[in-house]
Amino acid sequence: MNAPLTVGFLTPYSGIYPYYHAHLVTGWLLGMGLDPARQRTIQFIPEYTNQGSLKASEDAARKLLFFNRVDILSGLIGYKSIPDMVPIIEKEKKPAFFFDMGEYVPHFPYLSPDIFYASHQLWQSQYALGHWAHSTFGGGGHMIMPVYEAGYHLDNTFQQGVAAAGGSSLQLNVLPFDPNDPLKLDLDGIFNKWKEEQPAYVHAIFCGSMGTRFLQQWISSGLHKRIPLLVHETMAYDDILDDIKHIDMEMYTAQLWMREDESQANRAFVKKFETTAQQPANIYALMGYEAGLIWKELLPHAKKRDWDTVKQQLRTGIIQGPGGEKNFYPLSGFALPNTNIIKISTVRNSLHKIIIDRGKGMRFDAKEFETIHDACITGWQNPFLCI
């Protein structure tokens, strides 16, 4: 009898989605067709990485590979941690299979043949939303976000989408950070400015409780009846909107996956996860499930510890998941996701979502994104939402 495959899992803290690890692992096992409660095929070994800093991630990777001797290195990680971990991973020649939300446009000065990426590609939904915003509302939009969100590529890719649609004027508002009150959200001044200037639209990028509070203040200001509001994908997840759905309003977003999607693949995923976890399916469960679909195909080779075959198939493999095609190695192109432009209405304490358009995608290595990498040489180390 083969020993179980061991998966070392880099696990940063997230105060926004504290149960993401359990959801991701459950999704992974369900995607492989395994019963999370009874299976003995895979053993996950989580290793805490604080908020996912370079040093914490590197130290955890060393421990898992050299002390725990795991078969596969995985976990939630930021791209800025990758370069320092490449030598560690390549020394062992075992596959590393990392997850990320897609807060950065991928950039690989050196692409390791041993490292694979299960990315949700949030930057794609931002690009699509920017392109649609200018095509629909014209120029003269405003963006607003705190310092934390501004440290990623979420605003940059929205701007690139606007530019690709022919736009040039887009005002950026980054709220100042108060170290004595990190959650401070003083919006009166900018709201009054918008009432006077009437921008073509406002695009808000907030996460967690600050996103809910922004929406509450937006509604109380009356701006929701005067200016179109576009929100970042994670602001439009059901658990965030649940706190404001008692007030009638409208907003727009771009999403790469909808729980309500009626495709056969998505219905199967949602049913499996919600029956097992007794919780609504979410983005982390989806990411895990997509990983499970490819690892189900790899399992016969992984059980033999035939890592060369495993890695070769990961470099070329494509799965048909709940959100469409998915692949896991940059040189194979990263399949362009199916992006929906969605109008969300909160009416009588309920949410209504209507797909009003299909979003435009862009390859991660497109020349247009070179300006992002050239201009944004710094940025946060921690994976998005790990605060």
XYZ file of C-alpha atoms in Angstrom:
387
model
C 0.000 0.000 0.000
C 1.430 3.371 -1.029
C 2.042 5.959 1.665
C -0.247 8.994 1.316
C 0.981 11.887 -0.778
C 2.024 14.734 1.477
C 1.246 18.312 0.465
C 2.976 21.066 2.416
C 0.670 24.070 2.452
C 1.940 27.609 3.038
C -0.867 29.173 5.047
C -0.881 32.924 5.726
C -3.408 34.572 8.019
C -6.504 36.216 6.555
C -8.811 38.177 8.801
C -11.167 38.639 5.840
C -11.545 34.955 4.915
C -10.249 33.090 7.976
C -11.489 29.702 6.722
C -10.031 29.939 3.227
C -7.590 27.068 3.889
C -10.328 24.620 4.849
C -12.447 25.655 1.870
C -9.537 25.394 -0.566
C -8.438 21.967 0.665
C -12.015 20.654 0.670
C -12.457 21.872 -2.894
C -9.159 20.277 -3.941
C -10.175 16.860 -2.602
C -13.655 17.063 -4.112
C -12.139 17.952 -7.486
C -10.073 14.770 -7.247
C -13.186 12.760 -6.494
C -12.087 12.036 -2.915
C -14.180 12.183 0.244
C -12.573 14.895 2.421
C -13.635 13.173 5.636
C -12.583 9.622 4.800
C -9.855 9.720 2.157
C -6.344 8.561 2.992
C -4.766 9.362 -0.355
C -3.457 12.843 0.444
C -2.225 14.367 3.676
C -2.097 18.150 3.881
C 0.522 19.658 6.201
C -0.232 23.352 6.802
C 2.599 25.683 7.769
C 1.685 29.123 9.116
C 3.371 32.016 7.284
C 1.999 34.983 9.278
C 0.836 37.429 6.592
C 2.846 35.809 3.820
C 6.044 37.865 3.932
C 9.107 36.840 1.926
C 11.001 35.523 4.933
C 8.036 33.725 6.485
C 7.198 32.029 3.193
C 10.802 31.049 2.522
C 11.306 29.676 6.048
C 8.081 27.676 5.819
C 9.073 26.264 2.423
C 12.451 25.167 3.785
C 10.824 23.430 6.753
C 8.244 21.615 4.652
C 10.704 20.464 1.997
C 13.799 19.711 4.062
C 12.339 18.700 7.443
C 8.842 17.389 6.730
C 10.042 16.021 3.360
C 6.693 16.718 1.699
C 6.027 15.373 -1.786
C 4.396 18.568 -3.103
C 4.797 22.174 -1.961
C 1.647 24.272 -2.199
C -0.215 27.073 -0.487
C -1.381 30.649 -0.864
C 1.467 32.896 -1.889
C 2.312 36.272 -3.419
C 4.356 36.433 -6.622
C 6.963 38.598 -4.920
C 7.931 35.598 -2.762
C 8.631 33.339 -5.734
C 12.171 34.419 -6.765
C 13.644 33.681 -3.322
C 12.008 30.256 -3.220
C 13.052 29.072 -6.674
C 16.467 27.712 -5.528
C 14.855 25.911 -2.585
C 12.259 24.241 -4.801
C 14.597 23.370 -7.658
C 17.051 21.730 -5.253
C 14.411 19.107 -4.423
C 12.998 18.790 -7.968
C 9.515 18.204 -6.591
C 6.495 20.096 -7.962
C 5.397 23.348 -6.325
C 1.757 24.192 -6.989
C 0.823 27.618 -5.634
C -2.474 29.499 -5.353
C -3.037 33.238 -5.671
C -6.003 35.535 -6.117
C -4.414 37.308 -9.071
C -3.689 40.642 -7.435
C -0.577 41.042 -9.581
C -0.194 40.642 -13.335
C 2.175 37.643 -13.587
C 5.789 38.512 -14.378
C 8.503 35.869 -14.538
C 12.035 37.067 -15.321
C 12.921 33.399 -14.781
C 10.242 30.732 -15.146
C 11.030 27.618 -13.145
C 10.011 24.303 -14.745
C 9.123 23.047 -11.252
C 6.635 25.753 -10.188
C 2.976 25.954 -11.220
C 0.307 28.552 -10.576
C -3.393 28.192 -9.820
C -4.383 31.837 -10.114
C -7.863 33.308 -9.897
C -6.596 36.171 -12.129
C -8.380 39.068 -10.440
C -6.378 41.404 -12.650
C -8.327 40.045 -15.614
C -11.676 41.087 -14.145
C -10.222 44.535 -13.448
C -8.981 44.904 -17.016
C -12.372 43.807 -18.368
C -14.238 46.181 -16.055
C -12.062 49.135 -17.084
C -12.570 48.392 -20.772
C -16.331 48.120 -20.295
C -16.508 51.229 -18.107
C -15.006 53.512 -20.751
C -16.937 51.871 -23.573
C -20.190 52.340 -21.644
C -19.849 55.588 -19.672
C -17.077 57.377 -21.543
C -14.179 59.343 -20.065
C -14.052 61.226 -16.801
C -14.238 58.338 -14.319
C -12.779 58.335 -10.820
C -11.118 55.507 -8.853
C -10.946 55.341 -5.076
C -9.084 52.940 -2.808
C -7.091 52.783 0.445
C -3.303 52.500 0.511
C -3.394 48.711 0.953
C -5.398 48.025 -2.218
C -3.276 50.558 -4.128
C -0.200 48.395 -3.487
C -1.319 45.774 -6.006
C -2.091 45.847 -9.739
C -5.860 46.184 -9.325
C -5.966 49.878 -10.216
C -3.263 49.574 -12.882
C -5.075 46.872 -14.829
C -8.366 48.795 -14.636
C -6.499 51.775 -16.098
C -5.071 49.570 -18.860
C -8.585 48.402 -19.701
C -9.734 52.018 -19.949
C -6.773 52.841 -22.180
C -7.448 49.842 -24.437
C -11.001 51.149 -24.946
C -9.620 54.525 -26.038
C -9.723 56.383 -22.738
C -7.057 58.562 -21.166
C -8.625 60.626 -18.365
C -9.104 58.723 -15.120
C -8.689 60.358 -11.731
C -7.157 58.311 -8.937
C -7.985 58.904 -5.261
C -5.866 57.002 -2.707
C -7.119 57.517 0.832
C -4.396 58.451 3.356
C -3.402 55.831 5.907
C -3.693 56.759 9.580
C -1.430 54.483 11.694
C -3.405 55.459 14.801
C -6.672 54.437 13.144
C -5.917 51.902 10.362
C -9.609 51.424 9.519
C -10.360 55.145 9.293
C -12.669 55.915 6.382
C -13.280 59.657 6.062
C -15.158 60.110 2.789
C -17.173 63.307 3.303
C -14.737 65.561 1.436
C -14.433 63.402 -1.643
C -18.151 62.636 -1.697
C -18.913 66.380 -1.698
C -16.417 66.813 -4.540
C -18.152 64.137 -6.582
C -21.545 65.748 -6.001
C -20.178 68.920 -7.590
C -18.127 67.365 -10.385
C -20.462 64.489 -11.306
C -17.835 62.014 -12.621
C -18.940 59.662 -15.389
C -18.605 56.779 -12.934
C -16.798 55.843 -9.718
C -14.752 52.665 -9.410
C -14.215 51.553 -5.800
C -11.527 49.072 -4.731
C -11.895 48.079 -1.066
C -11.683 44.749 0.720
C -13.240 43.293 3.841
C -15.154 45.463 6.279
C -13.909 48.675 4.663
C -15.719 47.647 1.495
C -18.982 47.235 3.405
C -18.498 50.571 5.144
C -17.756 52.331 1.869
C -20.995 50.994 0.390
C -22.954 52.057 3.471
C -21.543 55.589 3.305
C -22.063 55.736 -0.466
C -25.742 54.931 0.050
C -26.227 57.370 2.944
C -24.630 60.164 0.890
C -27.220 59.797 -1.862
C -24.574 59.282 -4.529
C -26.024 55.879 -5.373
C -28.882 57.653 -7.116
C -26.661 60.045 -9.079
C -23.421 58.365 -10.230
C -22.826 54.830 -11.584
C -20.773 52.769 -9.101
C -18.377 50.070 -10.296
C -16.873 47.832 -7.625
C -13.940 45.465 -7.573
C -14.866 41.787 -7.807
C -14.256 40.908 -4.148
C -16.517 43.797 -3.030
C -19.392 42.112 -4.843
C -19.176 38.705 -3.182
C -22.417 37.711 -1.476
C -21.030 37.798 2.061
C -19.988 41.445 1.587
C -23.247 42.542 -0.012
C -25.308 40.788 2.645
C -24.834 43.766 4.978
C -26.251 46.350 2.559
C -28.904 44.455 0.623
C -31.713 45.995 2.689
C -31.196 49.319 0.867
C -32.232 49.608 -2.766
C -29.262 50.446 -5.003
C -27.435 49.406 -8.154
C -23.799 48.733 -8.922
C -21.676 47.064 -11.562
C -18.793 44.621 -11.345
C -16.837 42.105 -13.387
C -16.576 38.549 -12.089
C -14.673 35.542 -13.336
C -17.020 33.091 -11.619
C -20.628 33.180 -10.431
C -22.084 30.712 -7.985
C -25.369 31.060 -9.886
C -23.879 29.917 -13.204
C -26.128 27.177 -14.576
C -23.468 25.307 -16.552
C -23.264 21.595 -15.817
C -19.682 21.854 -14.530
C -20.545 24.648 -12.114
C -23.734 23.031 -10.849
C -21.771 19.860 -10.094
C -19.093 21.814 -8.199
C -21.559 23.883 -6.162
C -23.622 20.825 -5.227
C -20.582 18.775 -4.195
C -19.049 21.525 -2.091
C -22.225 22.738 -0.407
C -23.382 19.208 0.378
C -20.009 18.417 1.953
C -19.159 21.703 3.677
C -22.703 22.854 4.478
C -21.591 26.360 3.449
C -22.074 28.401 0.275
C -19.501 27.739 -2.420
C -16.913 30.510 -2.634
C -13.881 31.540 -4.620
C -11.375 29.573 -2.510
C -13.409 26.392 -2.839
C -13.469 26.998 -6.593
C -9.684 27.439 -6.774
C -9.174 24.214 -4.860
C -11.691 22.333 -6.988
C -9.992 23.436 -10.215
C -6.673 22.217 -8.809
C -8.291 18.920 -7.894
C -9.459 18.363 -11.462
C -5.900 18.430 -12.805
C -4.452 16.482 -9.869
C -7.049 13.760 -10.381
C -5.420 13.165 -13.771
C -1.933 13.299 -12.246
C -2.658 10.992 -9.328
C -1.446 7.685 -10.878
C 1.951 9.266 -11.617
C 2.106 11.140 -8.303
C 1.515 7.913 -6.367
C 4.624 6.492 -8.054
C 6.519 9.713 -7.220
C 7.141 10.079 -10.937
C 7.633 13.822 -10.661
C 9.020 14.281 -14.170
C 5.766 13.023 -15.688
C 3.685 15.012 -13.203
C 5.499 18.239 -14.053
C 5.382 17.601 -17.788
C 1.614 17.139 -17.663
C 1.193 20.237 -15.496
C 3.051 22.276 -18.111
C 0.601 21.346 -20.854
C -2.579 20.206 -19.104
C -5.882 22.065 -19.445
C -9.007 21.336 -17.432
C -12.604 22.306 -18.119
C -13.725 23.660 -14.777
C -16.738 25.510 -13.391
C -15.337 28.772 -14.762
C -14.231 27.416 -18.137
C -10.756 26.424 -19.316
C -7.935 26.526 -16.785
C -4.234 25.770 -17.048
C -1.395 26.157 -14.611
C 1.848 26.999 -16.375
C 2.537 30.463 -17.789
C 4.293 29.314 -20.958
C 1.174 27.398 -21.951
C -0.550 30.750 -22.086
C -2.852 30.926 -19.047
C -6.259 30.375 -20.674
C -8.227 33.624 -20.863
C -11.065 33.441 -18.339
C -14.737 33.950 -19.065
C -15.435 37.357 -17.529
C -19.005 38.498 -16.934
C -19.975 42.146 -16.554
C -22.736 42.071 -13.960
C -25.367 44.553 -12.833
C -26.224 43.987 -9.175
C -29.419 45.355 -7.651
C -30.367 45.185 -3.992
C -34.153 45.160 -3.820
C -36.306 44.456 -0.777
C -33.542 42.706 1.154
C -32.484 40.479 -1.710
C -29.736 40.466 -4.355
C -30.428 40.396 -8.070
C -27.613 39.802 -10.562
C -27.918 40.219 -14.323
C -25.134 39.509 -16.806
C -25.188 42.515 -19.114
C -22.015 41.952 -21.140
C -18.973 39.751 -21.627
C -15.645 41.147 -20.547
C -12.570 41.531 -22.712
C -9.480 39.532 -21.676
C -5.776 40.107 -22.237
C -2.762 37.779 -22.156
C -0.573 38.289 -19.085
C 2.506 38.811 -21.265
C 0.886 41.403 -23.540
C 3.137 44.343 -24.314
C 0.579 46.747 -22.821
C 1.305 45.373 -19.350
C 5.021 46.091 -19.529
C 4.333 49.606 -18.253
C 2.789 48.149 -15.096
C 5.886 46.116 -14.284
C 8.229 48.965 -15.203
C 6.356 51.495 -13.065
C 5.425 49.244 -10.114
C 8.696 47.750 -8.956
C 7.501 47.744 -5.343
C 4.297 46.429 -3.801
C 2.975 44.411 -0.903
C 4.500 41.018 -0.192
C 1.474 39.471 1.438
C -1.104 37.725 -0.737
C -4.221 39.826 -1.341
C -6.783 39.666 1.495
C -4.159 38.308 3.917
C -4.473 41.149 6.436
